[in-house]
Short mmCIF file of C-alpha atoms and ligand atoms in Angstrom, two decimals:
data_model
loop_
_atom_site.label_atom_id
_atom_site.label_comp_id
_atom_site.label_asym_id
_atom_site.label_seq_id
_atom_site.Cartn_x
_atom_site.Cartn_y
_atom_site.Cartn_z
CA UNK A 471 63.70 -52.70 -126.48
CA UNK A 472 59.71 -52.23 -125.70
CA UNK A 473 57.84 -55.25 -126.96
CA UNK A 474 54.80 -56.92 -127.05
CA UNK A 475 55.12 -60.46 -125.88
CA UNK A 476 51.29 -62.31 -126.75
CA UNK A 477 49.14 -60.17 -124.94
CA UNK A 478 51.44 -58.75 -122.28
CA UNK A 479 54.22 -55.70 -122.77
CA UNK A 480 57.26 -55.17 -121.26
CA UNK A 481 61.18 -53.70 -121.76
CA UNK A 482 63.88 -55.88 -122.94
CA UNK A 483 67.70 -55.53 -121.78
CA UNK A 484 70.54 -57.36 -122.13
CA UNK A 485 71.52 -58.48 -118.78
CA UNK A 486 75.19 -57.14 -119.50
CA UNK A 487 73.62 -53.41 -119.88
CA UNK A 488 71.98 -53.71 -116.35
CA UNK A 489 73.80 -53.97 -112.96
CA UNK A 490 74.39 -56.87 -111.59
CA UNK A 491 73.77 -56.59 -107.84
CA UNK A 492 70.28 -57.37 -107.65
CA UNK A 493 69.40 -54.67 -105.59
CA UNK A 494 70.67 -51.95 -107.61
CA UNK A 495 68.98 -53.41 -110.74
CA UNK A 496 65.76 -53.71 -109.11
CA UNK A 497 65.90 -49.93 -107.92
CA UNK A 498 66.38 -48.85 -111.99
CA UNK A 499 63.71 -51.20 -113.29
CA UNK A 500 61.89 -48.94 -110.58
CA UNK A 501 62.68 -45.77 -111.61
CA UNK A 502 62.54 -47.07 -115.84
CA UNK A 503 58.87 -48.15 -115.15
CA UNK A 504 57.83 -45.34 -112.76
CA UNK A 505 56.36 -47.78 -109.98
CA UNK A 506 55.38 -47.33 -107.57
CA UNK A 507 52.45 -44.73 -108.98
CA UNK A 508 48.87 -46.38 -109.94
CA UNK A 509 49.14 -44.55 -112.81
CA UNK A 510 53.47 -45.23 -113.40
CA UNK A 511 53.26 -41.85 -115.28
CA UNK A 512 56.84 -40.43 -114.59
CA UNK A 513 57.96 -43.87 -116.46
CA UNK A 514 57.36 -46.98 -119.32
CA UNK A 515 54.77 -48.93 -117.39
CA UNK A 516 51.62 -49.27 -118.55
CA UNK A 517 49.59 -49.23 -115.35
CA UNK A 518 48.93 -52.41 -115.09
CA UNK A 519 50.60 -55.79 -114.07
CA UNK A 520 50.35 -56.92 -117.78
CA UNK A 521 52.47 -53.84 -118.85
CA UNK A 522 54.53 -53.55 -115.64
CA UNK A 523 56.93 -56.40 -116.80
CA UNK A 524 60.69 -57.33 -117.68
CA UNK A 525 62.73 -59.65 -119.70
CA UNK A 526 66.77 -59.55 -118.63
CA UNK A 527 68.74 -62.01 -121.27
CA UNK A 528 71.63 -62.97 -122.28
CA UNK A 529 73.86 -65.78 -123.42
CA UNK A 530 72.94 -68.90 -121.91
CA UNK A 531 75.37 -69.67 -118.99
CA UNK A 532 75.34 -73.01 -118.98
CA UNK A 533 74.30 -76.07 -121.93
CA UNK A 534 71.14 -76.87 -122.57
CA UNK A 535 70.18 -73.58 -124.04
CA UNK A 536 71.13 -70.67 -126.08
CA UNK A 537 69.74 -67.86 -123.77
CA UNK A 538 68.91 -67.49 -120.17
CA UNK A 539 65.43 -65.27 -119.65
CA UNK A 540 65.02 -64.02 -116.22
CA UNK A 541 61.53 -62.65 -115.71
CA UNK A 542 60.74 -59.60 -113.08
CA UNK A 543 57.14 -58.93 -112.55
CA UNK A 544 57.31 -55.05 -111.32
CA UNK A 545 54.35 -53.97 -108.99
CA UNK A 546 52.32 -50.65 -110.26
CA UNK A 547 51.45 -48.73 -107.29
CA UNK A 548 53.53 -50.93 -104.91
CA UNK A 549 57.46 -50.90 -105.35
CA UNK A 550 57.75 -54.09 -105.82
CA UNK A 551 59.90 -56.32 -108.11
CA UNK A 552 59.08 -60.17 -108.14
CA UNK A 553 61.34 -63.06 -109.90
CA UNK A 554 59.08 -65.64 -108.10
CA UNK A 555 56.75 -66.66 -111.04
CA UNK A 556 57.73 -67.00 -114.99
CA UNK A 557 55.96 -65.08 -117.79
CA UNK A 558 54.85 -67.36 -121.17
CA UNK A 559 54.06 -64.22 -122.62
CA UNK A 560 56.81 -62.23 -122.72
CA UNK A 561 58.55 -65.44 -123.47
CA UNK A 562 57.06 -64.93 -126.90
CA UNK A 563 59.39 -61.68 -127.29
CA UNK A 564 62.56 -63.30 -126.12
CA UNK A 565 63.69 -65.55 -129.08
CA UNK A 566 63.41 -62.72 -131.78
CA UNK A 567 65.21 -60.36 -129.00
CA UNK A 568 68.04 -62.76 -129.29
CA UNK A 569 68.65 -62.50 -132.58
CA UNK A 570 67.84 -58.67 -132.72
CA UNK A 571 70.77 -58.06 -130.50
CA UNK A 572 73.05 -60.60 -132.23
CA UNK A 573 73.13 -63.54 -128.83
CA UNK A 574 72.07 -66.37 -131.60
CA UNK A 575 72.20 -66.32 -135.53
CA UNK A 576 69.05 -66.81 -137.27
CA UNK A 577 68.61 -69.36 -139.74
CA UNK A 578 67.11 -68.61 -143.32
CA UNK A 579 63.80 -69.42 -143.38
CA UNK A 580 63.15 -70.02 -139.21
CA UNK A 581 64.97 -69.91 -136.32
CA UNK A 582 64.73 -72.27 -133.07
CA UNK A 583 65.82 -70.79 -129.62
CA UNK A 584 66.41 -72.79 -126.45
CA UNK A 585 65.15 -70.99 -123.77
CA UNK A 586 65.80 -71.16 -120.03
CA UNK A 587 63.92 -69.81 -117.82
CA UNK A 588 65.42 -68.94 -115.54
CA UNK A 589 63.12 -68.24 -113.13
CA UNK A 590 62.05 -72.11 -113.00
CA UNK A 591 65.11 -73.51 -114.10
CA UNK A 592 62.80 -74.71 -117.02
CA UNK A 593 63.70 -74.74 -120.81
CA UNK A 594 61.22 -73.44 -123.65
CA UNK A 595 62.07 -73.65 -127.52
CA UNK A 596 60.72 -70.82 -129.24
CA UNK A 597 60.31 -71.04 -133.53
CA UNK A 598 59.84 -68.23 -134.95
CA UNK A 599 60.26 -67.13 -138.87
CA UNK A 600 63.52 -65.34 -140.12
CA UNK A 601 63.23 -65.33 -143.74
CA UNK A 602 66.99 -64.12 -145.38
CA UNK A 603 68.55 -64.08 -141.94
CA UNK A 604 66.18 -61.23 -140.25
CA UNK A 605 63.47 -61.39 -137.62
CA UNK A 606 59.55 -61.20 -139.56
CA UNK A 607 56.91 -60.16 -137.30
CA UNK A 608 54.48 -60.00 -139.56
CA UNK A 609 51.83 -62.83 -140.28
CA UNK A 610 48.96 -64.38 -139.72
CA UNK A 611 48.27 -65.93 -136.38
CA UNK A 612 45.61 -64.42 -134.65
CA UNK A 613 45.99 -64.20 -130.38
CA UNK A 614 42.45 -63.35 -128.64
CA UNK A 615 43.14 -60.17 -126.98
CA UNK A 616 45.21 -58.40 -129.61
CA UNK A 617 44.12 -56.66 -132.76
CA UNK A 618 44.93 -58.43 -135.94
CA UNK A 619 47.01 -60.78 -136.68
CA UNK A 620 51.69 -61.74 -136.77
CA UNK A 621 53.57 -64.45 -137.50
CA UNK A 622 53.21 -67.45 -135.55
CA UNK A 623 56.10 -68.63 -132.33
CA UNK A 624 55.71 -71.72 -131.20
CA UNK A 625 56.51 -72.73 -127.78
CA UNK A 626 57.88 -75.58 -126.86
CA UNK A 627 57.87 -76.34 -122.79
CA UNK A 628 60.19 -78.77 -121.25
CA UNK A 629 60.31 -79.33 -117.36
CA UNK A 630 57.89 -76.95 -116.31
CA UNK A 631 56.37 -79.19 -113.83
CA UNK A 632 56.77 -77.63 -109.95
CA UNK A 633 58.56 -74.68 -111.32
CA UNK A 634 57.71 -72.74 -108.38
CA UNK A 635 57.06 -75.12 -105.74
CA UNK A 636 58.77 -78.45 -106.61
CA UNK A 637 55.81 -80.37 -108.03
CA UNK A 638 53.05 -80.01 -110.22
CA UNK A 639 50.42 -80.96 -107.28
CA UNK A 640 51.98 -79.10 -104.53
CA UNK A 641 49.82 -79.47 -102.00
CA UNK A 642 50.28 -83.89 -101.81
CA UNK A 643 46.57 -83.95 -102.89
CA UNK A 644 44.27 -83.43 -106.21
CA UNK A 645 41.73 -81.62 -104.08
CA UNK A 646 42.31 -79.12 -100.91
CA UNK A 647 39.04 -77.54 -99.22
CA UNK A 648 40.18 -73.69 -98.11
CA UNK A 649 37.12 -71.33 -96.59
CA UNK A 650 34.68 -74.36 -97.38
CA UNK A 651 35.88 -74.31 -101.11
CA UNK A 652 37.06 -77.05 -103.03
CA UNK A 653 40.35 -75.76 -105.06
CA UNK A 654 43.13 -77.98 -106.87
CA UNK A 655 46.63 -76.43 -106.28
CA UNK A 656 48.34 -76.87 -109.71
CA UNK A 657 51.85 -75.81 -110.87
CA UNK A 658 53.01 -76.32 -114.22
CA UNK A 659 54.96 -73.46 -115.04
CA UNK A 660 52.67 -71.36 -112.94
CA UNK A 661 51.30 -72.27 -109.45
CA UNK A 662 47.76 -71.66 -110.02
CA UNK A 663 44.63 -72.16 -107.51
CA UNK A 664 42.38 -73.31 -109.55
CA UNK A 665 38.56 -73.14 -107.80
CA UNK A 666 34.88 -73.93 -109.52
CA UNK A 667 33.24 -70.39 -109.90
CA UNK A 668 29.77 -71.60 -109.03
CA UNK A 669 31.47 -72.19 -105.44
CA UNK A 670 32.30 -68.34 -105.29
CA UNK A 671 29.15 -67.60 -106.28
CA UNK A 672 29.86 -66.41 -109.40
CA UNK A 673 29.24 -68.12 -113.05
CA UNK A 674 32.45 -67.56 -114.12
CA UNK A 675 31.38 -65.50 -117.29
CA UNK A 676 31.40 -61.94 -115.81
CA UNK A 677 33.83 -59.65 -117.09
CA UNK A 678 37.25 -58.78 -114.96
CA UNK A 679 35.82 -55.71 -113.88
CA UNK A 680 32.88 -56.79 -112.15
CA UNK A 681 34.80 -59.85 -110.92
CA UNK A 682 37.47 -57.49 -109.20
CA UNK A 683 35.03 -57.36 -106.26
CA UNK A 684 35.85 -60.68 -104.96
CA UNK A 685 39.24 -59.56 -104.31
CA UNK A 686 39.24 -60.09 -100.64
CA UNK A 687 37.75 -63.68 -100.84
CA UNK A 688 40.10 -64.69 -103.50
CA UNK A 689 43.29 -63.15 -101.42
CA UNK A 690 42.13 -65.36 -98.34
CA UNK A 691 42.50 -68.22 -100.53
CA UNK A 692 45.39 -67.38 -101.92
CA UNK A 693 47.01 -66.65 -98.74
CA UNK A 694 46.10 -70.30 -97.05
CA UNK A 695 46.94 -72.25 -100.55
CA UNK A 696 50.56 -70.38 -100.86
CA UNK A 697 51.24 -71.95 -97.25
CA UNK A 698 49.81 -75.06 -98.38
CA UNK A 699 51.82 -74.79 -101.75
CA UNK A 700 55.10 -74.41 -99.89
CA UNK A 701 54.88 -70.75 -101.20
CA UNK A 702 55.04 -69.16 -97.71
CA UNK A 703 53.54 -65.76 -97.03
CA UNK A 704 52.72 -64.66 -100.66
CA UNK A 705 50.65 -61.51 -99.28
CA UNK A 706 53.38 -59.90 -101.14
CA UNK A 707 53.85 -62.09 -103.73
CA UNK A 708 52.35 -62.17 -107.68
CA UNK A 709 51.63 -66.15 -106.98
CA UNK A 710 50.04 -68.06 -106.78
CA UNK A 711 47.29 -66.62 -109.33
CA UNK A 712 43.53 -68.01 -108.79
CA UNK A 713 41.10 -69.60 -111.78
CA UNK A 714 38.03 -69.67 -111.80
CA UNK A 715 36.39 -72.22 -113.76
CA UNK A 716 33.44 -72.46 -115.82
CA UNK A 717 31.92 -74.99 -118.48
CA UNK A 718 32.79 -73.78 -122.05
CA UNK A 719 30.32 -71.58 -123.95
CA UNK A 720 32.14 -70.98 -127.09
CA UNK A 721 33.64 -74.04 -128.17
CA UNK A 722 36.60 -74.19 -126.22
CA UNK A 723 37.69 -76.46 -123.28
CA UNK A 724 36.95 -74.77 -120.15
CA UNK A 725 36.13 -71.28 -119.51
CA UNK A 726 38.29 -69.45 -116.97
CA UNK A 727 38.35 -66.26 -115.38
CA UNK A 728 41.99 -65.56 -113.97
CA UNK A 729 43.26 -63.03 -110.65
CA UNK A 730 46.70 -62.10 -111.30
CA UNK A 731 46.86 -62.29 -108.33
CA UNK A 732 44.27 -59.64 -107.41
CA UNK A 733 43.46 -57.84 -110.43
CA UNK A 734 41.67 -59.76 -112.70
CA UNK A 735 43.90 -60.98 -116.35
CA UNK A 736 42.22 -59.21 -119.41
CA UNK A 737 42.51 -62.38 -120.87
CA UNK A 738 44.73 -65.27 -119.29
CA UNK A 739 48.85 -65.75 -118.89
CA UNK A 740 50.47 -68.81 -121.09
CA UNK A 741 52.16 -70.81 -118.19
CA UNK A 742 48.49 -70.10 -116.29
CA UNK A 743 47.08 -71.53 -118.86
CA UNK A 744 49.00 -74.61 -119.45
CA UNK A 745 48.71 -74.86 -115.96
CA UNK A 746 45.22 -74.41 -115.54
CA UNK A 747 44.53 -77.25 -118.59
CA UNK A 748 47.07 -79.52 -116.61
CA UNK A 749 45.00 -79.69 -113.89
CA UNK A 750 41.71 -80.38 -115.76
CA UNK A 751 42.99 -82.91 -117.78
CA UNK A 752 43.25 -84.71 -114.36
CA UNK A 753 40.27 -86.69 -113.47
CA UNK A 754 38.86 -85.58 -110.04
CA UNK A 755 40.89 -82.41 -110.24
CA UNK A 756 37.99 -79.12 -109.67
CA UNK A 757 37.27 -78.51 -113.01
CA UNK A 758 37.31 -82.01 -115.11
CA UNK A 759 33.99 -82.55 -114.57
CA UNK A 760 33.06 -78.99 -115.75
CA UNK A 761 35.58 -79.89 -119.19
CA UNK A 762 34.34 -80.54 -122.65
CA UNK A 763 37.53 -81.99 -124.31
CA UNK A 764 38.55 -82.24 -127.45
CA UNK A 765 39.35 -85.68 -129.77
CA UNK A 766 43.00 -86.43 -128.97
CA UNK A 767 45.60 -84.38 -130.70
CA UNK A 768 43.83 -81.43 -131.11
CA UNK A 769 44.86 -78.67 -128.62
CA UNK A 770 42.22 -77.57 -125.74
CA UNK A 771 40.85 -74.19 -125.81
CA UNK A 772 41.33 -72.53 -122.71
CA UNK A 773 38.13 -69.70 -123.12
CA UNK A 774 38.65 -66.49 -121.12
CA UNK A 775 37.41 -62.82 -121.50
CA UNK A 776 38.89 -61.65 -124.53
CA UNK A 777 38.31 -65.02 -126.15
CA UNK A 778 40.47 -68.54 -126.20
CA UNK A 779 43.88 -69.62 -125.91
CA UNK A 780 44.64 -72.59 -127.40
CA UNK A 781 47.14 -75.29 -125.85
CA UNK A 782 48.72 -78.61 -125.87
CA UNK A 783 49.05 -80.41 -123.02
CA UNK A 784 49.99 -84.47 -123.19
CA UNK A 785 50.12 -86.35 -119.79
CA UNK A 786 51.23 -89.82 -118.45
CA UNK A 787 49.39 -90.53 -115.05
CA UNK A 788 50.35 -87.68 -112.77
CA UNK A 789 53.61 -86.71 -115.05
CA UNK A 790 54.00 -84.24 -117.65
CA UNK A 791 54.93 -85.68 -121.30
CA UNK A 792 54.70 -82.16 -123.06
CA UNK A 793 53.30 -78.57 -123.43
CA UNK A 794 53.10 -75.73 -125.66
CA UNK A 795 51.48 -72.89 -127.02
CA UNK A 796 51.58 -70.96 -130.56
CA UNK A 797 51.92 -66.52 -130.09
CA UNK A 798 53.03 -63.67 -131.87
CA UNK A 799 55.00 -60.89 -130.51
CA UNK A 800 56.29 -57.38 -131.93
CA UNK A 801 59.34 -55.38 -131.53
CA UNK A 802 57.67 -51.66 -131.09
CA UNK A 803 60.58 -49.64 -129.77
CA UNK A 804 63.94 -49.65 -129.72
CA UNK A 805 66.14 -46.83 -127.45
CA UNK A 806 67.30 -45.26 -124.80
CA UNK A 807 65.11 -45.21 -121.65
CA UNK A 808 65.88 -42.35 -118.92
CA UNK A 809 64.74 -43.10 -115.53
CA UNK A 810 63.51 -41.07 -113.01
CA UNK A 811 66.63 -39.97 -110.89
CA UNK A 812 64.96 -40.31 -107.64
CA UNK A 813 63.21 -42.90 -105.39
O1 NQM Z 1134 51.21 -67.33 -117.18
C1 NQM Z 1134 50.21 -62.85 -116.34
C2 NQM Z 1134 50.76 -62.79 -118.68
C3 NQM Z 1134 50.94 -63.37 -117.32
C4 NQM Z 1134 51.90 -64.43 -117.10
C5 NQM Z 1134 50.17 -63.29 -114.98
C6 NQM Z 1134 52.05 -65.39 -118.21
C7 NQM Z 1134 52.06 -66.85 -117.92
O2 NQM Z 1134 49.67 -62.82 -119.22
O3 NQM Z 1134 52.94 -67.51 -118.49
O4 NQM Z 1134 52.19 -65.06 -119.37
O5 NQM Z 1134 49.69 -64.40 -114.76
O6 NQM Z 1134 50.58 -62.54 -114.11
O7 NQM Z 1134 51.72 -62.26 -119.24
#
């Protein structure tokens, strides 16, 4: 199934329909997506990382949760196929996937999933409306970055703290200095460098396109914070993902402008985001003196180019209490996929 998760896109299988030596089902996502090709035209990729992206699920294999989501990040023009980082957006697709294929029965009104993902080890509830028993996509929740408007999922995060690395300040310290620039190393849900933009010379309100050209400062960062992050080489890797951060201009929290990790996001990922907040919320993290934050209890708007995302994010000291995020997502296809026979 081809759906849109929140503002990502991606195929959906059933783990059961895929092989199960890793190996072999990374060489079919391959061929099903048509990486590696800038443009992926020979397959169902979209061309870029945000449409280059894969849900596997099926019944949860242990308790705690109804379904297991395993997330693979394919590359575009580089055959590559990464389980190393979680998607929140594609997330948004999984719950009402379950009950489209029958793995959990809806309720009558809404439907709660338990969520593990698998990737982190980390469990997300997703609520979702299923009036008489059947999935309802339509509503109307708006998400900045996608025309109009679909009914509302909530996500619910549990554990997402060090889902990559182990902790949520990886590094041992609230600050790092890398190439003379002060970053905080965050990971909740997603290990995120987060860096001021003013100290990349930058304000932090240009659009991804003209940001793109600071690709080779932003990978040296990278590079040095994945070793500090416990990450190892990630020259190869999709994390950790860099934000830059700016003072709000439209009402929001914090502006951000987010490299994914070298293209720049069209708008910003859901676990970047909660990660990205996380650290703010910090004082002396980079960033929490650039924060205007809301009056408790009312979720903090994380701006970025196509507009905000909102999220909760409730801390105790250095330790996560809770997290979440509200998004839509649409079922748009539903088939057989035929992939390229060749590498
Ligand atoms: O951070 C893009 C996206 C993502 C990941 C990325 C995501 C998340 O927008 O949870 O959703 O950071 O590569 O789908």
């Amino acid at each position: 199934m081809v759906m849109r998760g929140g503002t990502s896109k991606g195929a959906y299988f059933l783990a059961e329909d895929l092989p199960s030596d890793p190996a072999e089902r990374d060489d079919l996502l391959l061929r099903v997506m048509g990486t590696p090709d800038p443009r992926q035209i020979d397959g169902i990729g979209g061309a870029h990382p945000l449409t280059s992206k894969v849900a596997v699920v099926s019944r949860a294999a242990a308790p705690g949760a109804d379904v297991d989501y395993l997330f693979l990040q394919l590359g575009v023009a580089d055959a590559t196929v990464s389980d190393r980082q979680n998607c929140g957006n594609l997330l948004a697709g999984v719950g009402p996937f379950a009950v489209e294929r029958g793995l959990v029965a809806a309720g009558d009104e809404r439907t709660s999933v338990r969520i593990r993902m698998v990737n982190s080890q980390s469990v997300a509830t997703a609520t979702f409306p299923t009036p008489g028993g059947a999935v309802d996509y339509a509503g109307d929740t708006a998400v900045s970055g996608v025309p109009g408007t679909a009914a509302p999922i909530v996500l619910d995060f549990a554990e997402t703290e060090g889902s990559s690395c182990g902790s949520l300040l990886p590094t041992g310290r609230l600050r790092d200095v890398i190439d003379g620039i002060e970053v905080t190393c965050v990971d909740n849900g997603m290990p995120v460098v987060v860096a001021a933009a003013s100290a990349l010379g930058v304000t932090g309100y240009e659009s991804p396109d003209e940001l793109e050209a600071l690709r080779d400062r932003v990978q040296s960062l990278r590079l040095r914070a994945g070793e500090l992050m416990g990450l190892g080489d990630v020259s190869a890797a999709p994390v950790p993902k860099t934000t830059l951060v700016a003072p709000p201009r439209d009402g929001g929290t914090i502006c951000t402008r987010t490299f994914i990790p070298l293209r720049v996001h069209a708008s910003i990922g859901v676990l970047g985001a909660v990660s990205v907040a996380t650290a703010v919320l910090m004082d002396g993290a980079v960033g929490h003196g650039l924060a205007a934050f809301p009056p408790p209890g009312v979720p903090m708007g994380i701006e970025h180019p196509a507009g905000r995302l909102d999220v909760r994010v409730e801390l105790d000291g250095r330790a996560v209490r809770r997290s979440g995020v509200v998004r839509t997502a649409r079922k748009l296809l539903d088939g057989t996929v035929f992939p390229r026979s060749g590498p």
